Amino acid sequence: MENEDLITKLLSWYHVFKRDLPWRKTSDPYEIWLSEIILQQTRVAQGLPYFERFIEAYPKIEDLANAAQEDVLRHWQGLGYYSRARNLHACAQFIVQELRGNFPKTYKELLKLPGVGPYTAAAIASFAYNEKVPAIDGNVMRVLSRLFGIRSDVKVPKNQRTYFELGLSIMPADRAGVFNQAMMEFGALHCTPANPGCRECPVQSGCFAFEHNLQGELPVRSKAKKVKNRYFNYIVFFQDENLYLNARGPNDIWQGLYDFYLVETKEAGTPELIEKDPVVRHVMNKGGILESVSATRKHLLSHQRIQATFFVIELKEEHLSKTLFNAGLQEFSKEKVEKLPKPVLIDNFLKDLTVC
Ligand code: SF4
């Protein structure tokens, strides 16, 4: 199939079948950037309400830059991959403080922003400024691999260059933005991982995978990383109406979010096992009462399966606060806990908590 023919067919398909999404109706780089960060590793249906929530809370980049990080994390709550929210905030601050609120206008300059990789830079440069640079995400790699019979493993980062060069070679200079949109949408809706719509495909006649019946084998993907099991035993210390939580530190999941005192074990925790922890043992020796132990709650992340059990312990002595404070915990009223950014696992548990 001639290149111009391929472009015409893909663009025609796009104009008929594209979804009506708010970030497609703007050339504002702030809104495009926001939508792209939210949509990384996230389905459109899940990301859309978050996009609307962010635009409402932070209509301009200055609003986002000036917000407290806790506030940004709170708006992000439930979307996962929280480093994206922290990078989003850091990037907004960088643009406002270092670039006087002006978004960079070229692919090369956009790549210098914190948290902005080749895909996001290409999406902003092409959608907002029509720069001829291909936005290569998983959907686009799948379409290119099948159309042209490319066997480069899409899971190997250095192979992105192969797909980038191929994408660049077929994209029209005068319709760069809409062509990128069309390729992404075609991969998301039509040339899907399982059961692609080959029978009614507008580019079927030039498709290598269709011709050789290789749709199931292309693109080549190396095996996903093994999922690791982790056992989280959350100790829910409470006294009267107050709960004790701490902000999670770096080098693990959920940095900056709040959770309860955590005792991680190699197997599912029991009351005997968690009492081996010095803080828990101290609290129990000083009159703490184990009110309840929850059923195990499973929480799946991209490469981790969290099995969480909640041990609810009532504190009886005032001076225990010092022990908990030394363990990094802070005391919060129930109302204040509601406003803290928290992992969904914690948020869901709190909805069922009746003791305080
Ligand atoms: S023919 Fe099938 S595999 Fe080829 S581009 Fe169309 S939907 Fe994808």
mmCIF file of C-alpha atoms in Angstrom, residues 13-289:
data_model
loop_
_atom_site.group_PDB
_atom_site.id
_atom_site.type_symbol
_atom_site.label_atom_id
_atom_site.label_comp_id
_atom_site.label_asym_id
_atom_site.label_seq_id
_atom_site.Cartn_x
_atom_site.Cartn_y
_atom_site.Cartn_z
ATOM 1 C CA TRP A 13 -11.317 5.831 9.799
ATOM 2 C CA TYR A 14 -10.349 8.201 12.613
ATOM 3 C CA HIS A 15 -12.814 10.901 11.602
ATOM 4 C CA VAL A 16 -15.663 8.391 11.703
ATOM 5 C CA PHE A 17 -14.758 6.334 14.768
ATOM 6 C CA LYS A 18 -12.773 8.568 17.138
ATOM 7 C CA ARG A 19 -14.055 8.988 20.676
ATOM 8 C CA ASP A 20 -15.294 12.389 21.738
ATOM 9 C CA LEU A 21 -12.721 13.290 24.400
ATOM 10 C CA PRO A 22 -12.150 16.725 25.958
ATOM 11 C CA TRP A 23 -8.386 16.839 25.363
ATOM 12 C CA ARG A 24 -8.985 16.322 21.645
ATOM 13 C CA LYS A 25 -10.814 19.651 21.441
ATOM 14 C CA THR A 26 -7.935 21.789 22.637
ATOM 15 C CA SER A 27 -4.467 22.786 21.529
ATOM 16 C CA ASP A 28 -3.582 24.017 25.022
ATOM 17 C CA PRO A 29 -0.323 22.200 25.906
ATOM 18 C CA TYR A 30 -1.218 22.235 29.634
ATOM 19 C CA GLU A 31 -4.441 20.272 29.077
ATOM 20 C CA ILE A 32 -2.782 17.908 26.592
ATOM 21 C CA TRP A 33 0.117 17.260 28.966
ATOM 22 C CA LEU A 34 -2.271 16.675 31.871
ATOM 23 C CA SER A 35 -4.337 14.195 29.872
ATOM 24 C CA GLU A 36 -1.258 12.324 28.669
ATOM 25 C CA ILE A 37 0.218 11.928 32.153
ATOM 26 C CA ILE A 38 -3.140 10.754 33.524
ATOM 27 C CA LEU A 39 -3.605 8.273 30.675
ATOM 28 C CA GLN A 40 -0.228 6.567 31.103
ATOM 29 C CA GLN A 41 -0.945 2.973 32.210
ATOM 30 C CA THR A 42 -4.613 3.952 32.555
ATOM 31 C CA ARG A 43 -7.669 3.257 30.434
ATOM 32 C CA VAL A 44 -9.521 6.257 28.991
ATOM 33 C CA ALA A 45 -12.742 5.440 30.866
ATOM 34 C CA GLN A 46 -10.846 5.425 34.164
ATOM 35 C CA GLY A 47 -8.708 8.496 33.399
ATOM 36 C CA LEU A 48 -11.469 10.776 32.094
ATOM 37 C CA PRO A 49 -13.031 11.696 35.484
ATOM 38 C CA TYR A 50 -9.538 12.358 36.880
ATOM 39 C CA PHE A 51 -8.774 14.700 33.982
ATOM 40 C CA GLU A 52 -12.010 16.587 34.607
ATOM 41 C CA ARG A 53 -11.282 16.721 38.342
ATOM 42 C CA PHE A 54 -7.786 18.125 37.777
ATOM 43 C CA ILE A 55 -8.961 20.739 35.260
ATOM 44 C CA GLU A 56 -11.647 21.856 37.687
ATOM 45 C CA ALA A 57 -9.265 22.017 40.682
ATOM 46 C CA TYR A 58 -6.307 23.428 38.734
ATOM 47 C CA PRO A 59 -7.581 25.228 35.624
ATOM 48 C CA LYS A 60 -4.167 26.793 34.928
ATOM 49 C CA ILE A 61 -0.679 25.426 35.355
ATOM 50 C CA GLU A 62 -0.044 28.063 38.047
ATOM 51 C CA ASP A 63 -2.896 26.586 40.108
ATOM 52 C CA LEU A 64 -1.284 23.155 39.964
ATOM 53 C CA ALA A 65 2.203 24.489 40.715
ATOM 54 C CA ASN A 66 0.947 26.405 43.766
ATOM 55 C CA ALA A 67 -1.064 23.505 45.214
ATOM 56 C CA ALA A 68 0.232 21.487 48.184
ATOM 57 C CA GLN A 69 1.594 18.070 47.189
ATOM 58 C CA GLU A 70 -0.871 16.378 49.540
ATOM 59 C CA ASP A 71 -3.701 18.100 47.710
ATOM 60 C CA VAL A 72 -2.404 16.864 44.333
ATOM 61 C CA LEU A 73 -2.001 13.310 45.666
ATOM 62 C CA ARG A 74 -5.504 13.461 47.080
ATOM 63 C CA HIS A 75 -6.922 14.342 43.643
ATOM 64 C CA TRP A 76 -4.864 11.496 42.167
ATOM 65 C CA GLN A 77 -6.035 8.965 44.741
ATOM 66 C CA GLY A 78 -7.135 5.663 43.178
ATOM 67 C CA LEU A 79 -5.270 6.122 39.908
ATOM 68 C CA GLY A 80 -2.112 4.299 41.076
ATOM 69 C CA TYR A 81 1.500 4.865 39.980
ATOM 70 C CA TYR A 82 1.720 7.821 42.357
ATOM 71 C CA SER A 83 5.147 8.887 41.091
ATOM 72 C CA ARG A 84 3.219 10.274 38.125
ATOM 73 C CA ALA A 85 1.350 12.672 40.425
ATOM 74 C CA ARG A 86 4.556 13.787 42.129
ATOM 75 C CA ASN A 87 6.249 14.305 38.746
ATOM 76 C CA LEU A 88 3.210 16.180 37.483
ATOM 77 C CA HIS A 89 3.435 18.555 40.418
ATOM 78 C CA ALA A 90 7.229 18.960 40.098
ATOM 79 C CA CYS A 91 6.899 19.606 36.380
ATOM 80 C CA ALA A 92 4.232 22.285 36.903
ATOM 81 C CA GLN A 93 6.483 23.990 39.468
ATOM 82 C CA PHE A 94 9.438 23.831 37.082
ATOM 83 C CA ILE A 95 7.446 25.411 34.239
ATOM 84 C CA VAL A 96 6.043 28.166 36.456
ATOM 85 C CA GLN A 97 9.248 28.935 38.344
ATOM 86 C CA GLU A 98 11.911 28.353 35.677
ATOM 87 C CA LEU A 99 10.013 29.031 32.450
ATOM 88 C CA ARG A 100 7.626 31.755 33.717
ATOM 89 C CA GLY A 101 4.628 29.530 33.074
ATOM 90 C CA ASN A 102 5.438 29.035 29.364
ATOM 91 C CA PHE A 103 5.270 25.478 28.101
ATOM 92 C CA PRO A 104 8.213 24.548 25.831
ATOM 93 C CA LYS A 105 7.157 24.482 22.193
ATOM 94 C CA THR A 106 9.393 21.830 20.644
ATOM 95 C CA TYR A 107 9.858 18.081 21.121
ATOM 96 C CA LYS A 108 13.500 18.592 22.119
ATOM 97 C CA GLU A 109 12.661 21.189 24.765
ATOM 98 C CA LEU A 110 9.661 19.240 26.077
ATOM 99 C CA LEU A 111 11.927 16.236 26.693
ATOM 100 C CA LYS A 112 13.812 18.294 29.309
ATOM 101 C CA LEU A 113 10.752 18.542 31.549
ATOM 102 C CA PRO A 114 10.646 16.285 34.642
ATOM 103 C CA GLY A 115 8.531 13.185 34.084
ATOM 104 C CA VAL A 116 8.156 13.819 30.342
ATOM 105 C CA GLY A 117 9.523 10.999 28.179
ATOM 106 C CA PRO A 118 9.656 10.632 24.377
ATOM 107 C CA TYR A 119 6.029 9.555 24.037
ATOM 108 C CA THR A 120 4.551 12.428 26.070
ATOM 109 C CA ALA A 121 6.875 15.006 24.483
ATOM 110 C CA ALA A 122 5.836 13.801 21.016
ATOM 111 C CA ALA A 123 2.152 13.870 21.926
ATOM 112 C CA ILE A 124 2.338 17.474 23.184
ATOM 113 C CA ALA A 125 4.581 18.663 20.327
ATOM 114 C CA SER A 126 2.352 17.159 17.647
ATOM 115 C CA PHE A 127 -1.109 17.811 19.172
ATOM 116 C CA ALA A 128 -0.391 21.366 20.339
ATOM 117 C CA TYR A 129 2.146 22.546 17.744
ATOM 118 C CA ASN A 130 1.764 20.028 14.889
ATOM 119 C CA GLU A 131 5.454 19.123 15.012
ATOM 120 C CA LYS A 132 6.281 16.081 12.898
ATOM 121 C CA VAL A 133 7.325 13.619 15.564
ATOM 122 C CA PRO A 134 5.668 10.230 16.133
ATOM 123 C CA ALA A 135 4.100 9.450 19.516
ATOM 124 C CA ILE A 136 5.039 5.805 20.080
ATOM 125 C CA ASP A 137 2.941 4.067 22.716
ATOM 126 C CA GLY A 138 1.940 0.403 23.019
ATOM 127 C CA ASN A 139 -1.040 0.838 20.698
ATOM 128 C CA VAL A 140 1.039 2.458 17.965
ATOM 129 C CA MET A 141 3.793 -0.164 18.215
ATOM 130 C CA ARG A 142 1.203 -2.914 17.802
ATOM 131 C CA VAL A 143 -0.246 -1.276 14.674
ATOM 132 C CA LEU A 144 3.202 -0.680 13.136
ATOM 133 C CA SER A 145 4.395 -4.185 13.998
ATOM 134 C CA ARG A 146 1.383 -5.789 12.335
ATOM 135 C CA LEU A 147 1.177 -3.500 9.331
ATOM 136 C CA PHE A 148 4.861 -3.771 8.463
ATOM 137 C CA GLY A 149 5.749 -7.184 9.946
ATOM 138 C CA ILE A 150 8.215 -5.776 12.512
ATOM 139 C CA ARG A 151 9.459 -8.385 14.998
ATOM 140 C CA SER A 152 11.401 -6.100 17.354
ATOM 141 C CA ASP A 153 10.291 -6.913 20.911
ATOM 142 C CA VAL A 154 8.035 -4.065 22.082
ATOM 143 C CA LYS A 155 9.065 -4.681 25.708
ATOM 144 C CA VAL A 156 12.731 -3.867 25.031
ATOM 145 C CA PRO A 157 13.186 -0.096 25.498
ATOM 146 C CA LYS A 158 15.910 0.307 22.870
ATOM 147 C CA ASN A 159 13.549 -1.090 20.218
ATOM 148 C CA GLN A 160 11.371 1.989 20.591
ATOM 149 C CA ARG A 161 13.851 3.671 18.236
ATOM 150 C CA THR A 162 12.932 1.200 15.454
ATOM 151 C CA TYR A 163 9.245 2.014 15.847
ATOM 152 C CA PHE A 164 9.986 5.721 16.171
ATOM 153 C CA GLU A 165 11.937 5.790 12.882
ATOM 154 C CA LEU A 166 9.242 3.781 11.107
ATOM 155 C CA GLY A 167 6.490 6.029 12.482
ATOM 156 C CA LEU A 168 8.431 9.104 11.407
ATOM 157 C CA SER A 169 8.895 7.748 7.889
ATOM 158 C CA ILE A 170 5.150 7.367 7.282
ATOM 159 C CA MET A 171 3.706 10.429 9.022
ATOM 160 C CA PRO A 172 2.550 13.411 6.977
ATOM 161 C CA ALA A 173 4.326 16.701 7.819
ATOM 162 C CA ASP A 174 1.184 18.799 7.434
ATOM 163 C CA ARG A 175 -1.108 16.579 9.605
ATOM 164 C CA ALA A 176 1.280 15.345 12.275
ATOM 165 C CA GLY A 177 -1.034 15.833 15.273
ATOM 166 C CA VAL A 178 -4.119 14.237 13.789
ATOM 167 C CA PHE A 179 -2.059 11.369 12.329
ATOM 168 C CA ASN A 180 -0.638 10.529 15.762
ATOM 169 C CA GLN A 181 -4.138 10.670 17.243
ATOM 170 C CA ALA A 182 -5.424 8.399 14.479
ATOM 171 C CA MET A 183 -2.693 5.798 14.967
ATOM 172 C CA MET A 184 -3.238 5.704 18.729
ATOM 173 C CA GLU A 185 -7.010 5.488 18.410
ATOM 174 C CA PHE A 186 -6.803 2.839 15.698
ATOM 175 C CA GLY A 187 -4.629 0.694 17.984
ATOM 176 C CA ALA A 188 -6.884 1.280 20.982
ATOM 177 C CA LEU A 189 -10.194 0.562 19.244
ATOM 178 C CA HIS A 190 -9.623 -1.428 16.068
ATOM 179 C CA CYS A 191 -6.247 -3.176 15.842
ATOM 180 C CA THR A 192 -6.633 -4.434 19.399
ATOM 181 C CA PRO A 193 -4.333 -6.960 21.144
ATOM 182 C CA ALA A 194 -6.905 -9.779 20.985
ATOM 183 C CA ASN A 195 -9.486 -10.100 18.191
ATOM 184 C CA PRO A 196 -8.423 -7.181 15.962
ATOM 185 C CA GLY A 197 -11.135 -6.066 13.531
ATOM 186 C CA CYS A 198 -9.343 -7.453 10.450
ATOM 187 C CA ARG A 199 -12.467 -8.345 8.502
ATOM 188 C CA GLU A 200 -13.634 -4.760 8.258
ATOM 189 C CA CYS A 201 -10.216 -3.116 8.423
ATOM 190 C CA PRO A 202 -9.571 -0.152 6.103
ATOM 191 C CA VAL A 203 -5.861 -1.021 5.746
ATOM 192 C CA GLN A 204 -6.281 -4.781 5.465
ATOM 193 C CA SER A 205 -4.948 -4.926 1.887
ATOM 194 C CA GLY A 206 -1.523 -3.630 2.933
ATOM 195 C CA CYS A 207 -1.241 -5.407 6.262
ATOM 196 C CA PHE A 208 1.631 -7.896 6.678
ATOM 197 C CA ALA A 209 0.068 -9.618 9.699
ATOM 198 C CA PHE A 210 -3.251 -10.103 7.900
ATOM 199 C CA GLU A 211 -1.582 -11.409 4.758
ATOM 200 C CA HIS A 212 0.502 -13.951 6.720
ATOM 201 C CA ASN A 213 -2.078 -14.649 9.409
ATOM 202 C CA LEU A 214 0.288 -13.419 12.138
ATOM 203 C CA GLN A 215 -2.037 -11.169 14.132
ATOM 204 C CA GLY A 216 -1.643 -13.450 17.179
ATOM 205 C CA GLU A 217 2.159 -13.372 17.026
ATOM 206 C CA LEU A 218 2.710 -9.693 16.359
ATOM 207 C CA PRO A 219 3.858 -7.670 18.110
ATOM 208 C CA VAL A 220 6.536 -9.757 19.814
ATOM 209 C CA ARG A 221 6.481 -9.174 23.590
ATOM 210 C CA SER A 222 8.903 -10.726 26.060
ATOM 211 C CA LYS A 223 7.327 -12.228 29.154
ATOM 212 C CA ALA A 224 6.103 -9.868 31.851
ATOM 213 C CA LYS A 225 8.052 -9.627 35.133
ATOM 214 C CA LYS A 226 6.984 -12.105 37.813
ATOM 215 C CA VAL A 227 4.442 -10.784 40.288
ATOM 216 C CA LYS A 228 5.811 -10.611 43.842
ATOM 217 C CA ASN A 229 3.622 -11.520 46.827
ATOM 218 C CA ARG A 230 3.840 -9.172 49.826
ATOM 219 C CA TYR A 231 2.117 -9.571 53.178
ATOM 220 C CA PHE A 232 1.153 -6.267 54.775
ATOM 221 C CA ASN A 233 -0.057 -6.350 58.368
ATOM 222 C CA TYR A 234 -1.518 -2.965 59.120
ATOM 223 C CA ILE A 235 -1.762 -2.035 62.766
ATOM 224 C CA VAL A 236 -4.646 0.383 63.141
ATOM 225 C CA PHE A 237 -3.902 2.153 66.419
ATOM 226 C CA PHE A 238 -6.778 4.273 67.664
ATOM 227 C CA GLN A 239 -7.720 6.130 70.804
ATOM 228 C CA ASP A 240 -11.194 7.654 71.256
ATOM 229 C CA GLU A 241 -12.013 9.294 67.903
ATOM 230 C CA ASN A 242 -8.419 9.493 66.683
ATOM 231 C CA LEU A 243 -6.328 7.276 64.420
ATOM 232 C CA TYR A 244 -2.564 7.000 63.942
ATOM 233 C CA LEU A 245 -1.117 7.076 60.430
ATOM 234 C CA ASN A 246 2.195 7.916 58.782
ATOM 235 C CA ALA A 247 3.325 9.301 55.429
ATOM 236 C CA ARG A 248 5.126 6.651 53.400
ATOM 237 C CA GLY A 249 8.753 7.293 52.603
ATOM 238 C CA PRO A 250 10.762 6.869 49.387
ATOM 239 C CA ASN A 251 12.031 3.615 47.789
ATOM 240 C CA ASP A 252 8.763 1.721 47.969
ATOM 241 C CA ILE A 253 5.225 1.936 46.639
ATOM 242 C CA TRP A 254 2.856 4.807 47.556
ATOM 243 C CA GLN A 255 5.490 7.392 48.446
ATOM 244 C CA GLY A 256 3.854 10.411 50.105
ATOM 245 C CA LEU A 257 0.547 8.647 50.773
ATOM 246 C CA TYR A 258 -0.644 7.905 54.303
ATOM 247 C CA ASP A 259 -1.156 4.453 55.754
ATOM 248 C CA PHE A 260 -1.171 2.740 59.138
ATOM 249 C CA TYR A 261 1.758 1.313 61.058
ATOM 250 C CA LEU A 262 3.023 -1.486 58.859
ATOM 251 C CA VAL A 263 4.532 -4.798 59.868
ATOM 252 C CA GLU A 264 5.532 -6.643 56.717
ATOM 253 C CA THR A 265 6.028 -10.386 57.020
ATOM 254 C CA LYS A 266 7.079 -13.215 54.704
ATOM 255 C CA GLU A 267 3.775 -15.017 55.206
ATOM 256 C CA ALA A 268 0.261 -14.054 56.266
ATOM 257 C CA GLY A 269 0.405 -12.329 59.676
ATOM 258 C CA THR A 270 -1.189 -13.562 62.899
ATOM 259 C CA PRO A 271 -1.596 -11.741 66.258
ATOM 260 C CA GLU A 272 1.382 -13.760 67.599
ATOM 261 C CA LEU A 273 3.545 -12.863 64.624
ATOM 262 C CA ILE A 274 2.858 -9.142 64.729
ATOM 263 C CA GLU A 275 3.571 -9.001 68.469
ATOM 264 C CA LYS A 276 7.191 -9.748 67.621
ATOM 265 C CA ASP A 277 7.368 -6.178 66.356
ATOM 266 C CA PRO A 278 8.795 -3.981 69.190
ATOM 267 C CA VAL A 279 6.237 -1.171 68.831
ATOM 268 C CA VAL A 280 3.268 -3.551 68.800
ATOM 269 C CA ARG A 281 4.703 -5.531 71.716
ATOM 270 C CA HIS A 282 5.242 -2.350 73.737
ATOM 271 C CA VAL A 283 1.684 -1.166 73.093
ATOM 272 C CA MET A 284 0.211 -4.552 74.053
ATOM 273 C CA ASN A 285 2.312 -4.712 77.218
ATOM 274 C CA LYS A 286 0.959 -1.295 78.194
ATOM 275 C CA GLY A 287 -2.688 -2.294 77.948
ATOM 276 C CA GLY A 288 -3.455 -2.083 74.245
ATOM 277 C CA ILE A 289 -6.534 -4.103 73.261
#
